[in-house]
mmCIF file of C-alpha atoms and ligand atoms in Angstrom:
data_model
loop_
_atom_site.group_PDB
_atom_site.id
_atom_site.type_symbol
_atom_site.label_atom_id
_atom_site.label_comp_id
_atom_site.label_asym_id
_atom_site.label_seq_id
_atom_site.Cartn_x
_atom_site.Cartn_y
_atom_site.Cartn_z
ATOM 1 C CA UNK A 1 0.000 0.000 0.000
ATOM 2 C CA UNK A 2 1.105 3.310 -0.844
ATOM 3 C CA UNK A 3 1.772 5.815 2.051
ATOM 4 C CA UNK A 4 -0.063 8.727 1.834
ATOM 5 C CA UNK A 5 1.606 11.809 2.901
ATOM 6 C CA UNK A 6 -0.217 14.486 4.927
ATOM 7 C CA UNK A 7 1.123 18.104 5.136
ATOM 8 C CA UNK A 8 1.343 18.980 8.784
ATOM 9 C CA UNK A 9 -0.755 22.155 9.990
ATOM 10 C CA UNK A 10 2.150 24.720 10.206
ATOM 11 C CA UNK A 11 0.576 27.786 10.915
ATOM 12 C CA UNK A 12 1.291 29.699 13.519
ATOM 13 C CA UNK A 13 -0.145 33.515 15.363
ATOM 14 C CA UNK A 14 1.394 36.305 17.134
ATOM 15 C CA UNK A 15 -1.198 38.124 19.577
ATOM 16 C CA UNK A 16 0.155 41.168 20.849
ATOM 17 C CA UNK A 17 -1.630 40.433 24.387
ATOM 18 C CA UNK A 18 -1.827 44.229 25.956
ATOM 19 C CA UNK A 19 -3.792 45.403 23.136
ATOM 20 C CA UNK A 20 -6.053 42.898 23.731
ATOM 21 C CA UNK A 21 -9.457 44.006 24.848
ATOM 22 C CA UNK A 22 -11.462 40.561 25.634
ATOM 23 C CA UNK A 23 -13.944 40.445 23.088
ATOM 24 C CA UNK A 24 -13.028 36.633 22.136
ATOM 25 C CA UNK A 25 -14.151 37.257 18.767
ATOM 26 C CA UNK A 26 -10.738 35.466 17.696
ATOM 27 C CA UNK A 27 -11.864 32.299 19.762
ATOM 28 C CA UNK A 28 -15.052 31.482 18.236
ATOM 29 C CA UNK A 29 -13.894 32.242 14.504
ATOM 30 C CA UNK A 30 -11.025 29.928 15.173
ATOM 31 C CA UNK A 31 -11.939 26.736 13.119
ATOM 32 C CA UNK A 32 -9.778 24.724 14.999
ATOM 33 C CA UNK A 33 -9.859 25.741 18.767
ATOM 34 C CA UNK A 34 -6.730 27.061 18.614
ATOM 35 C CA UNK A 35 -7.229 30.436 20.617
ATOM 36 C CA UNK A 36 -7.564 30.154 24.415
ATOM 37 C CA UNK A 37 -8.097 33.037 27.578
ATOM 38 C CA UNK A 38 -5.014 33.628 29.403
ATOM 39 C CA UNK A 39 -5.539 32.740 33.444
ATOM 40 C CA UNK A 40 -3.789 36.951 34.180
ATOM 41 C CA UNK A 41 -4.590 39.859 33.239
ATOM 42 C CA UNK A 42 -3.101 42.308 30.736
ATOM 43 C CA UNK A 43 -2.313 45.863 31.040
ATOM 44 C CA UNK A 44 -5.947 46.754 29.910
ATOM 45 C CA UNK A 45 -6.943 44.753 32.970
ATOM 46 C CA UNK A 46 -8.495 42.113 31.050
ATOM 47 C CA UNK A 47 -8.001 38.452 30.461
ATOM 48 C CA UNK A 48 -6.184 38.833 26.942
ATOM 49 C CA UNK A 49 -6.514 35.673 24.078
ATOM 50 C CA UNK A 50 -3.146 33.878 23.500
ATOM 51 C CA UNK A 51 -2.616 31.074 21.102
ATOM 52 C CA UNK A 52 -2.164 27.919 21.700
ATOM 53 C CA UNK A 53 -0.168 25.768 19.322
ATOM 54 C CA UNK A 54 -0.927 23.396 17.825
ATOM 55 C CA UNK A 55 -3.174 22.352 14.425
ATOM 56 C CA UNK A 56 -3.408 26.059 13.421
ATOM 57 C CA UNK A 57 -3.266 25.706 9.371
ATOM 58 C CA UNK A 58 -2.733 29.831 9.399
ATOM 59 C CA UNK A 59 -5.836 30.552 7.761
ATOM 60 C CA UNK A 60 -6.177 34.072 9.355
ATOM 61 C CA UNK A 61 -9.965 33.444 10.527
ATOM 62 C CA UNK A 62 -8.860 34.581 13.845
ATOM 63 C CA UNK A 63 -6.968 38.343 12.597
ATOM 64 C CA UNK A 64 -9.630 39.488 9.967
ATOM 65 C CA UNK A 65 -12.282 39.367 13.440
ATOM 66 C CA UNK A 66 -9.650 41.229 15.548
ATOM 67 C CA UNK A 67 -11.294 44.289 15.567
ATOM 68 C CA UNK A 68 -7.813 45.563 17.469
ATOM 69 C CA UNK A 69 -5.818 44.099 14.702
ATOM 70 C CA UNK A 70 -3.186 42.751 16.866
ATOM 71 C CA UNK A 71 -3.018 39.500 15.680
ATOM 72 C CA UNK A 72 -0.259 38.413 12.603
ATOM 73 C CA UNK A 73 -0.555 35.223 11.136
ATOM 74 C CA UNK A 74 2.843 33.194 9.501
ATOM 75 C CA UNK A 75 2.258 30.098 7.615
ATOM 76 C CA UNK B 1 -13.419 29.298 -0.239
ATOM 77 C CA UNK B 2 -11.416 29.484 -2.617
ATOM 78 C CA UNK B 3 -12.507 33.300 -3.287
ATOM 79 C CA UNK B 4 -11.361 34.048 0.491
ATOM 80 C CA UNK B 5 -7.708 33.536 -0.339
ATOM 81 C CA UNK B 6 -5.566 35.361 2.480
ATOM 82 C CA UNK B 7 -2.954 37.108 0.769
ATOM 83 C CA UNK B 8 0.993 36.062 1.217
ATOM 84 C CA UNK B 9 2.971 39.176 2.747
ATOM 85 C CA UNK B 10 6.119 39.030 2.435
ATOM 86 C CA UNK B 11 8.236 37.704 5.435
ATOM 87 C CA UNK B 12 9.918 40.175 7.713
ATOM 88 C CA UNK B 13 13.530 39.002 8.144
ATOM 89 C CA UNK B 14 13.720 35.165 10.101
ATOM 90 C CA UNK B 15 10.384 34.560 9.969
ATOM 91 C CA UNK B 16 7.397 32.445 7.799
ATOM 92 C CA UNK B 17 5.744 33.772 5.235
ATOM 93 C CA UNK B 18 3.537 36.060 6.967
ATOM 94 C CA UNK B 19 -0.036 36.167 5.679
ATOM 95 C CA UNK B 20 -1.137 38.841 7.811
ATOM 96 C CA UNK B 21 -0.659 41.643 9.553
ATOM 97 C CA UNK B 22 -2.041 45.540 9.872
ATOM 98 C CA UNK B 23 -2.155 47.346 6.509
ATOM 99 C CA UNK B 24 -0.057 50.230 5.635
ATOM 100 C CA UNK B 25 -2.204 52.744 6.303
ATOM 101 C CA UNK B 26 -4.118 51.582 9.503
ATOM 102 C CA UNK B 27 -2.490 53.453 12.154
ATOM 103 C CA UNK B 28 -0.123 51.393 15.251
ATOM 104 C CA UNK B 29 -2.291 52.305 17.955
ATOM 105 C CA UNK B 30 -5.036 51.918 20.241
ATOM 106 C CA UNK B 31 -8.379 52.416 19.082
ATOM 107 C CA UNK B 32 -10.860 53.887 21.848
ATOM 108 C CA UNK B 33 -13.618 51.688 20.434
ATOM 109 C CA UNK B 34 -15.766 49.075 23.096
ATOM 110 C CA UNK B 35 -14.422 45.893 23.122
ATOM 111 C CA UNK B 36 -15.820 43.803 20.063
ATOM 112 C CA UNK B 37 -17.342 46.914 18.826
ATOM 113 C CA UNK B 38 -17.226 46.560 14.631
ATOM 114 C CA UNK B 39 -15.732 49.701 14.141
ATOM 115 C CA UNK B 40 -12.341 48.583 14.104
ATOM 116 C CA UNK B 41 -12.904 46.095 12.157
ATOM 117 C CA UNK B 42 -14.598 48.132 8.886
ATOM 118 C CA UNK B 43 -11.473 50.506 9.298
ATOM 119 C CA UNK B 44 -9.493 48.194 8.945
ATOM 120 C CA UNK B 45 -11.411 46.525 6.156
ATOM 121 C CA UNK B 46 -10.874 50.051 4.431
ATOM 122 C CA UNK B 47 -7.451 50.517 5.190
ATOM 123 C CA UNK B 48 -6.757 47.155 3.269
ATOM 124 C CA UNK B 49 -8.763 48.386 0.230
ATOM 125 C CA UNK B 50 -6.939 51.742 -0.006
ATOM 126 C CA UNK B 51 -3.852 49.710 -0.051
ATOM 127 C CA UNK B 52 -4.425 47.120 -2.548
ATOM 128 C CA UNK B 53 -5.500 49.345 -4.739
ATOM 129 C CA UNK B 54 -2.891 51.934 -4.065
ATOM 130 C CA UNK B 55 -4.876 54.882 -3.874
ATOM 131 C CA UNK B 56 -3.383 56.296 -0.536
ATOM 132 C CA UNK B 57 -2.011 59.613 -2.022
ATOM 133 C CA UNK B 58 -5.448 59.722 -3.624
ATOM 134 C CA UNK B 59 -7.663 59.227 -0.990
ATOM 135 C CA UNK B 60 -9.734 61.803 0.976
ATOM 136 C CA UNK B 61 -12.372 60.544 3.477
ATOM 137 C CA UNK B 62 -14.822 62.418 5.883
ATOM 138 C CA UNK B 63 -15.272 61.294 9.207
ATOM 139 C CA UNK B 64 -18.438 61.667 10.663
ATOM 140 C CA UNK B 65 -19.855 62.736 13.971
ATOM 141 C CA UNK B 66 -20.776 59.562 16.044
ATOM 142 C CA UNK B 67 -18.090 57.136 17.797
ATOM 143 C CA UNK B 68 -16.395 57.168 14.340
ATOM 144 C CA UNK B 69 -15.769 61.075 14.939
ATOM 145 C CA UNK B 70 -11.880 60.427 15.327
ATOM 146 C CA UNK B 71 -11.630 57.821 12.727
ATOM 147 C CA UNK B 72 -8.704 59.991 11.873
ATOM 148 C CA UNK B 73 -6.403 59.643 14.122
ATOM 149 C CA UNK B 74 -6.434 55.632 12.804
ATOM 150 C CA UNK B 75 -6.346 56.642 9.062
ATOM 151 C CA UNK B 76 -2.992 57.685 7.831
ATOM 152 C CA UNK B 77 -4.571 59.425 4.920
ATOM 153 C CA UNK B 78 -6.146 62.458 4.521
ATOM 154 C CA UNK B 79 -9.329 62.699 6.374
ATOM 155 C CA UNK B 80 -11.276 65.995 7.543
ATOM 156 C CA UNK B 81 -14.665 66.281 9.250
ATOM 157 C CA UNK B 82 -18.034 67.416 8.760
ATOM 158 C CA UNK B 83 -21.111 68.427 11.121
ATOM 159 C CA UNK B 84 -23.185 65.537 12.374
ATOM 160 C CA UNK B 85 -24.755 63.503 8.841
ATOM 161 C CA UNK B 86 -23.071 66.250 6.546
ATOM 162 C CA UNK B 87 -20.615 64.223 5.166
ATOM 163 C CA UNK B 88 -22.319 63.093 2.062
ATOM 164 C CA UNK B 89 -21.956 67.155 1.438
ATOM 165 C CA UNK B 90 -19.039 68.215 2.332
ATOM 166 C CA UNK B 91 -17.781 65.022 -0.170
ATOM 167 C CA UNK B 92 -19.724 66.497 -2.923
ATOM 168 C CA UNK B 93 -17.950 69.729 -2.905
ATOM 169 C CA UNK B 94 -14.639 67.905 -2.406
ATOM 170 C CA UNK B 95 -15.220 65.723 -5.387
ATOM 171 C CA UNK B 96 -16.665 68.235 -7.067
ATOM 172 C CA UNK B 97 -13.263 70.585 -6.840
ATOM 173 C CA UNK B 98 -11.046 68.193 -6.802
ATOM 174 C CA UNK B 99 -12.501 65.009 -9.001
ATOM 175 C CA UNK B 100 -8.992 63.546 -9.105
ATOM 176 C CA UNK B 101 -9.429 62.424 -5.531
ATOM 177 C CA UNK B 102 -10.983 59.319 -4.203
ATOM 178 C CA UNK B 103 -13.708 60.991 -2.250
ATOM 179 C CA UNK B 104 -15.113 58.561 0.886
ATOM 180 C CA UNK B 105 -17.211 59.116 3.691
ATOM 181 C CA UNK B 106 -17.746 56.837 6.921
ATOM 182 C CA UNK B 107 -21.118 57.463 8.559
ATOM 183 C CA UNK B 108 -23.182 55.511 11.407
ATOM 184 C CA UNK B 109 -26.961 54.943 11.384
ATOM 185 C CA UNK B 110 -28.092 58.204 13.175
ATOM 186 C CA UNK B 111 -25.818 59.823 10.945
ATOM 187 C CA UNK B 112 -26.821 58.782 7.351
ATOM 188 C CA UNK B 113 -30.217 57.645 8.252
ATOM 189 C CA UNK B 114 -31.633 60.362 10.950
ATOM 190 C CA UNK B 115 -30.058 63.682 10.733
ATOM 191 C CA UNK B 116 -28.097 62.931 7.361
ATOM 192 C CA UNK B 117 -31.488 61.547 5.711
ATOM 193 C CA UNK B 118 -31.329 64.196 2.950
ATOM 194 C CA UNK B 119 -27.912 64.829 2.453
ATOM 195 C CA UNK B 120 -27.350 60.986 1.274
ATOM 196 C CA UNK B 121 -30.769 60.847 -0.603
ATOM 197 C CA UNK B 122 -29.723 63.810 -2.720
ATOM 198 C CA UNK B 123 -26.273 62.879 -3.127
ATOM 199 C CA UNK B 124 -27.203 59.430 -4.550
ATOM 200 C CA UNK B 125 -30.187 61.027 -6.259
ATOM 201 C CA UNK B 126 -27.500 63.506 -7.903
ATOM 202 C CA UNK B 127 -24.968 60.641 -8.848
ATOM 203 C CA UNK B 128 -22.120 61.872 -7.173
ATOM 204 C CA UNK B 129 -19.118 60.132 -8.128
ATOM 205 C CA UNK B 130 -18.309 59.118 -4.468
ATOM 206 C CA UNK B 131 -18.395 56.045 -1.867
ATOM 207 C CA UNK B 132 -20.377 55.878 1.640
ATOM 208 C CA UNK B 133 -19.558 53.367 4.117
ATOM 209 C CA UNK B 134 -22.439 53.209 6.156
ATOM 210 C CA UNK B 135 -22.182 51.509 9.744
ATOM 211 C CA UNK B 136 -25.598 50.354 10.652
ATOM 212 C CA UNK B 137 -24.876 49.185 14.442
ATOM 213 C CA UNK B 138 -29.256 50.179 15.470
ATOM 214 C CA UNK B 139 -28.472 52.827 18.008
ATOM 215 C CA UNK B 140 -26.681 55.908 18.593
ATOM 216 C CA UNK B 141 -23.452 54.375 20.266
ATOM 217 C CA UNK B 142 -21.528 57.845 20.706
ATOM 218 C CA UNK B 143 -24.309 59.365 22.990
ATOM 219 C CA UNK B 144 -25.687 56.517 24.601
ATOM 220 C CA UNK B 145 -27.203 53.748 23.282
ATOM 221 C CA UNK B 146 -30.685 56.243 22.163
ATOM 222 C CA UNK B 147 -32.822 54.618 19.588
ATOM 223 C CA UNK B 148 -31.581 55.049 15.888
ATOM 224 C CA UNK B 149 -33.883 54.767 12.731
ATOM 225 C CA UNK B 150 -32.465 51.271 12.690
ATOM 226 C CA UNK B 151 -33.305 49.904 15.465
ATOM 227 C CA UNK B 152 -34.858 46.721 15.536
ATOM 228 C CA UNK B 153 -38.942 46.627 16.407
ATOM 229 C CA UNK B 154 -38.843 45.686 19.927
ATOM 230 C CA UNK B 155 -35.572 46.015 20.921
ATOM 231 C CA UNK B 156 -34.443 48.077 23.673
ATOM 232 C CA UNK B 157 -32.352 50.976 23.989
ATOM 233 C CA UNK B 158 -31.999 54.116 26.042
ATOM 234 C CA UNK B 159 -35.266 56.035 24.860
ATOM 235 C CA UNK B 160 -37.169 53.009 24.452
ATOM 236 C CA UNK B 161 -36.747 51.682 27.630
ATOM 237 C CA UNK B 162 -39.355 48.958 27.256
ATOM 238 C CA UNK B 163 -38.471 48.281 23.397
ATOM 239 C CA UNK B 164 -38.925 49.855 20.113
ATOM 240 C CA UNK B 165 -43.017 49.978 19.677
ATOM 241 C CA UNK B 166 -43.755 50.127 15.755
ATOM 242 C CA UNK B 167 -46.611 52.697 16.606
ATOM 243 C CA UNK B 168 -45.313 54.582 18.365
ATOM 244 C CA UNK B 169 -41.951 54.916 16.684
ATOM 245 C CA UNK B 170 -42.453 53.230 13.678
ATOM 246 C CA UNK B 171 -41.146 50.813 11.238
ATOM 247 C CA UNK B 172 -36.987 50.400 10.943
ATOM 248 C CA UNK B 173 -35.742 52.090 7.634
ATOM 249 C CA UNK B 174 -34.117 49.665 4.733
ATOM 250 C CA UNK B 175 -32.052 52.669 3.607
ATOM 251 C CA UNK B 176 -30.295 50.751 0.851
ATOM 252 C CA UNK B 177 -33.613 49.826 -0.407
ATOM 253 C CA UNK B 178 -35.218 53.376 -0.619
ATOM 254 C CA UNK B 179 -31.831 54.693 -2.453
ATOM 255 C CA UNK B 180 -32.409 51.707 -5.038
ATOM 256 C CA UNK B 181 -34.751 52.854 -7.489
ATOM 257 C CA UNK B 182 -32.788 57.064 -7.767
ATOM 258 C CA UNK B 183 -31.449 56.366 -11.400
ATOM 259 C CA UNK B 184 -27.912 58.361 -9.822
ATOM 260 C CA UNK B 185 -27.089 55.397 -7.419
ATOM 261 C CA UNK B 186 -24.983 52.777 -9.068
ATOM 262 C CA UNK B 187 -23.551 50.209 -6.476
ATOM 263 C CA UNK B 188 -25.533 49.097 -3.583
ATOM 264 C CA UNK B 189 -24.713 46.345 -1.108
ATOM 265 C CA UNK B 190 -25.420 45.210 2.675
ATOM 266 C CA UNK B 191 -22.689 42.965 3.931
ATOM 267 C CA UNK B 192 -21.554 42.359 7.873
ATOM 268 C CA UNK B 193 -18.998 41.549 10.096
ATOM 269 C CA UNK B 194 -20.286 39.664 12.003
ATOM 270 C CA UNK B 195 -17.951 36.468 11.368
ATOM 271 C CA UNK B 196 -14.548 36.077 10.131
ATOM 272 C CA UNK B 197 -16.463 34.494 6.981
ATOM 273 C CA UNK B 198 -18.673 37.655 6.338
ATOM 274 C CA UNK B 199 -15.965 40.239 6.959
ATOM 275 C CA UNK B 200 -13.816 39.158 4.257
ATOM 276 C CA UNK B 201 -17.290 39.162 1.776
ATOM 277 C CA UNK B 202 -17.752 42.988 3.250
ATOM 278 C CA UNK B 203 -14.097 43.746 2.222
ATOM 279 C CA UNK B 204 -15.048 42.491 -1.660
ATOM 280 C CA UNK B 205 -17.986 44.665 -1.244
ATOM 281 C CA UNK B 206 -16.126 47.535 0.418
ATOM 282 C CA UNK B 207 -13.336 47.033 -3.106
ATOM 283 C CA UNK B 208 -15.909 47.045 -5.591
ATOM 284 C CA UNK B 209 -17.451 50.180 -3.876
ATOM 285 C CA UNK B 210 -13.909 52.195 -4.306
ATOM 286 C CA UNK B 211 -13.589 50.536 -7.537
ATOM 287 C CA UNK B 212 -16.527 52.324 -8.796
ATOM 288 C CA UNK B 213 -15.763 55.657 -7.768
ATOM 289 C CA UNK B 214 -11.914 55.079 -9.749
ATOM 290 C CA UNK B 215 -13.808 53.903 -12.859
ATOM 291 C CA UNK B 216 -15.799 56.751 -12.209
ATOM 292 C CA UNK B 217 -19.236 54.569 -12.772
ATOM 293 C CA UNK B 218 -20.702 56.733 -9.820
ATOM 294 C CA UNK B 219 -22.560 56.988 -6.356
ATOM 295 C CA UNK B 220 -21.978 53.739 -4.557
ATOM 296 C CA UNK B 221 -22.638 52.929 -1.186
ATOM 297 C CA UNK B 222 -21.824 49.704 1.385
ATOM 298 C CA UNK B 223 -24.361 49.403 4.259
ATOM 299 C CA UNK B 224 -22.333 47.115 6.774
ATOM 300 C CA UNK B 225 -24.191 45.652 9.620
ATOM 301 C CA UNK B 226 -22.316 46.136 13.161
ATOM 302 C CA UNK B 227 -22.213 45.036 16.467
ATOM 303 C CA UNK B 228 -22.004 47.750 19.456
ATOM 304 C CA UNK B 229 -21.872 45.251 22.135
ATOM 305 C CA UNK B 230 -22.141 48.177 24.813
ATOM 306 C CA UNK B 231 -25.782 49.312 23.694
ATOM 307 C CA UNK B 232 -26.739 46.124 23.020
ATOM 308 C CA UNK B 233 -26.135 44.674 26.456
ATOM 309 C CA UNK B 234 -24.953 41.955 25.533
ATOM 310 C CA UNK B 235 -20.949 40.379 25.178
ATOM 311 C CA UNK B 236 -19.266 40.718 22.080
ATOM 312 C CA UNK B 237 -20.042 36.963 20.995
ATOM 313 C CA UNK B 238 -23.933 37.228 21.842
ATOM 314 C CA UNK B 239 -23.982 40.869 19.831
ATOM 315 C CA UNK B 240 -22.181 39.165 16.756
ATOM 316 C CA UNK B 241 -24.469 36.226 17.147
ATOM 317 C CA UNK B 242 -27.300 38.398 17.255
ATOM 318 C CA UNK B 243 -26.351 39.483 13.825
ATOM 319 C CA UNK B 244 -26.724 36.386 12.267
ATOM 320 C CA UNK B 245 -29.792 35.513 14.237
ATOM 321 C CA UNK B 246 -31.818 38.800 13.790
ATOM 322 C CA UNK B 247 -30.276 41.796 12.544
ATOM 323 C CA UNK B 248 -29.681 40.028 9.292
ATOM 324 C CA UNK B 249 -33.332 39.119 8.677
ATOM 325 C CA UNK B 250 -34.740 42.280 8.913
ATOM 326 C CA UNK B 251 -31.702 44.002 6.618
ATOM 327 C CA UNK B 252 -31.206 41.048 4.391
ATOM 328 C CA UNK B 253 -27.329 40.730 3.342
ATOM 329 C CA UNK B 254 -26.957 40.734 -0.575
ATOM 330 C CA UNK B 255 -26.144 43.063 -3.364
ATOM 331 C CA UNK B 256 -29.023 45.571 -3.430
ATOM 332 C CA UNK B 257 -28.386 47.183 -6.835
ATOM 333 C CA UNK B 258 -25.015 46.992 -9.075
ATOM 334 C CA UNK B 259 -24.203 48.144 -12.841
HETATM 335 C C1 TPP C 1 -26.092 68.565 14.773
HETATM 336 C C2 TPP C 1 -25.888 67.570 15.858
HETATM 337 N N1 TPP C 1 -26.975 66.952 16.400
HETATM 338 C C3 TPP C 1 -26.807 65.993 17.343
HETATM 339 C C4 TPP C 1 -25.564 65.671 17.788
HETATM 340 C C5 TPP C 1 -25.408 64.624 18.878
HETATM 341 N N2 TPP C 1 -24.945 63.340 18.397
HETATM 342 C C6 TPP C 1 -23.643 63.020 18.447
HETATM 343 S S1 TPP C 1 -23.323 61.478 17.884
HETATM 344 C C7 TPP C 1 -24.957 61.207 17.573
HETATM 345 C C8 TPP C 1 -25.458 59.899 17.021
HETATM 346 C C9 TPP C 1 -24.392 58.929 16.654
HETATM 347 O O1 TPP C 1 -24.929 57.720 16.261
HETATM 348 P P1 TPP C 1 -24.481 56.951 14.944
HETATM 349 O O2 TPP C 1 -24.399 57.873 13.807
HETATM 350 O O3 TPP C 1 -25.384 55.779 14.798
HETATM 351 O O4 TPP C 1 -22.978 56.476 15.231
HETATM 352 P P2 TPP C 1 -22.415 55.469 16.316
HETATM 353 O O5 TPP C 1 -22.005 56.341 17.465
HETATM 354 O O6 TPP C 1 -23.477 54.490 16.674
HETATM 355 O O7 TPP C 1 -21.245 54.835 15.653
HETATM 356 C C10 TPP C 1 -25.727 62.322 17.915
HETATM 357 C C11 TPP C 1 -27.194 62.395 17.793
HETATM 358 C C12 TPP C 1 -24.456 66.334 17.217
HETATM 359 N N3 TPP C 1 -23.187 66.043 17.579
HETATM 360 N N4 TPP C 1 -24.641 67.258 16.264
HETATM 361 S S1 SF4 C 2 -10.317 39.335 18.636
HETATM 362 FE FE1 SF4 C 2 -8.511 40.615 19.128
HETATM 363 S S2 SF4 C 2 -9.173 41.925 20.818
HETATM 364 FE FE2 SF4 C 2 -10.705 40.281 20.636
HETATM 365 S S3 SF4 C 2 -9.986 38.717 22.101
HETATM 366 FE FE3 SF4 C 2 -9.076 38.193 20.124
HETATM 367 S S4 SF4 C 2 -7.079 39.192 20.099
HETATM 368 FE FE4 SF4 C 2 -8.256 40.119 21.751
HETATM 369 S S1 SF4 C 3 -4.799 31.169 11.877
HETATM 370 FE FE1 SF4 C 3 -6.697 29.968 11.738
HETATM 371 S S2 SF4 C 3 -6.247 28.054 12.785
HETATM 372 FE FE2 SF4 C 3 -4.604 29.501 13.377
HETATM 373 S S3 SF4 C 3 -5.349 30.398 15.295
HETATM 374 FE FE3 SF4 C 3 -6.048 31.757 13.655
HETATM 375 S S4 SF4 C 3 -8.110 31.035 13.135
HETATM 376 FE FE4 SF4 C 3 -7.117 29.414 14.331
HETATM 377 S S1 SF4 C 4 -20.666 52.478 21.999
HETATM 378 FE FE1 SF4 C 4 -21.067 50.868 20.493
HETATM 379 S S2 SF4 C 4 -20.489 51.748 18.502
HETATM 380 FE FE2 SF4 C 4 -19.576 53.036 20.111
HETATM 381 S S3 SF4 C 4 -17.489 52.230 20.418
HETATM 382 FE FE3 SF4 C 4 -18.829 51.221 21.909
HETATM 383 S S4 SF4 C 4 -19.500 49.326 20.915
HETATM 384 FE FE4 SF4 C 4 -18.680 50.688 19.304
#
């Protein structure tokens, strides 16, 4: 049988945390969960969204929500 | 999908390819917007059209009174002001004078659709050869959360404490649909941002707006439906939902009228 190769999921975010103002947007446009709360606070005094790696494929769901536009996306 | 293509950027030095990050003209700063609010997002969405299709040095916009009054200070292009819903105006004289310019104004729902009622009906009646982008977030966010022309029937806001009542306020106004049938307006089209999905469909729309002003085709205008999660009283995720769920069945997304 021939092996079939799958591409691993290489993308990967930057949030720039204390611009972050909470709204989650990022987490529920995230097709693949990959966008968590942090447990502290920010500067803003809110719990900011930082990534957490993993399967992100980099499809930038997550930065055209941002209504901040803090997040980058490399792939 | 495949229309939703994100863009390769090139890579700053020892990194990925980066696929994206803030456009050019999109000032590094805060914005003083409410968290979730959609205003950030729709500048940015125009940012990113002004720089794809390089029109920077070209570009003059008119901010409007409402919370987008310092859109400005994000916008690294030219931008000047006008008096609550004048903007539609003010952009006719500047086009007018100066019809080499890409001539753009950014107005909320009490703005174009209360006070500025006449203004945009005339300038779309005229055909003026510029774009609105109309934020249509139901209330009056700068002031306080007062009922806007928009607003849904029944919903509640500061001057209808116990929910809009269609007699005594009336029916919510479809303002795409009653600039429609004036001959003078070309391009017409309600889009949201409510999802990552729908904001990249409001940036097409947002494109094919500027686009007709450069090919000089006429008066075009985007109608994009917002959340203000602060009047709304609700969480950023709830407002957004509440897009999909009901603000988008009364003002049905879609082009509206197109050349
Ligand atoms: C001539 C005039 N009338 C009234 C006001 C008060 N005013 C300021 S903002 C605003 C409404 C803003 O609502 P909208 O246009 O929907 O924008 P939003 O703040 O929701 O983005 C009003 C009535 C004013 N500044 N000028
Ligand atoms: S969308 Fe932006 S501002 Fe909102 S939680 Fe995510 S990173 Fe923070
Ligand atoms: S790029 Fe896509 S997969 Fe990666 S975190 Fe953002 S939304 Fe999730
Ligand atoms: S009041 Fe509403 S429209 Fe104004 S900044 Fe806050 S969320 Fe946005």
């Amino acid at each position: 049988m021939k092996a079939i190769k799958v591409k691993k999921p290489s993308g990967k975010i930057k949030i720039n945390k204390d611009r972050c103002k909470g709204c989650y947007l990022c987490i529920v446009n995230c097709p693949n969960g990959r966008i968590k709360i942090a447990e502290d606070l920010n500067v803003k005094g809110v719990k900011p969204a930082i990534f957490s790696p993993g399967n992100c494929t980099g499809c930038a769901m997550c930065a055209v929500i941002c209504p901040e536009c803090i997040i980058e996306v490399y792939r | 999908m495949k229309k939703n293509r994100i863009k390769v950027i090139p890579a700053k030095k020892g990194e990925t390819n980066r696929v994206f990050a803030r456009p050019a003209t999109l000032r590094d700063i805060d914005n003083h917007y409410c968290a979730g609010c959609g205003h950030g997002i729709i500048h940015r969405l125009i940012c990113e059209v002004i720089d794809e299709l390089g029109i920077r040095e070209k570009v003059i916009a008119i901010a409007p009174v409402g919370c987008a009054v310092i859109a400005y200070d994000y916008w690294d292009f030219d931008v000047t002001e006008a008096p609550h819903g004048r903007t539609p105006a003010v952009a006719t004289g500047i086009k007018r004078t100066r019809p080499n310019n890409i001539v753009f104004t950014y107005q909320g729902d009490g703005d174009l659709a209360a006070i500025g009622t006449a203004e945009t009906i005339h300038a779309a009646n005229r055909g003026e050869n510029i774009t609105i982008i109309f934020v249509n977030n139901g209330v009056y966010g700068m002031t306080g959360g007062q009922m806007a022309p928009t607003t849904l029937a029944g919903q509640k806001t500061a001057t209808t404490i116990y929910g809009r009542s269609l007699r005594r306020e009336g029916y919510p106004i479809r303002m795409l649909e009653i600039l429609a049938p004036l001959p003078g307006a070309r391009y017409l089209e309600r889009v949201s941002v409510h999802s990552a999905h729908e904001t990249l469909r409001a940036k097409r729309a947002i494109m094919k707006a500027f686009k007709t002003q450069v090919d000089g085709k006429g008066f075009s205008m985007v109608e994009v439906l917002s959340m203000c999660p602060t009047y709304w009283g609700m969480s950023a995720i709830k407002a957004a939902e509440r897009i999909r769920s009901d603000v988008a069945t009364f003002y049905p997304l879609g082009v509206v009228k197109t050349y």
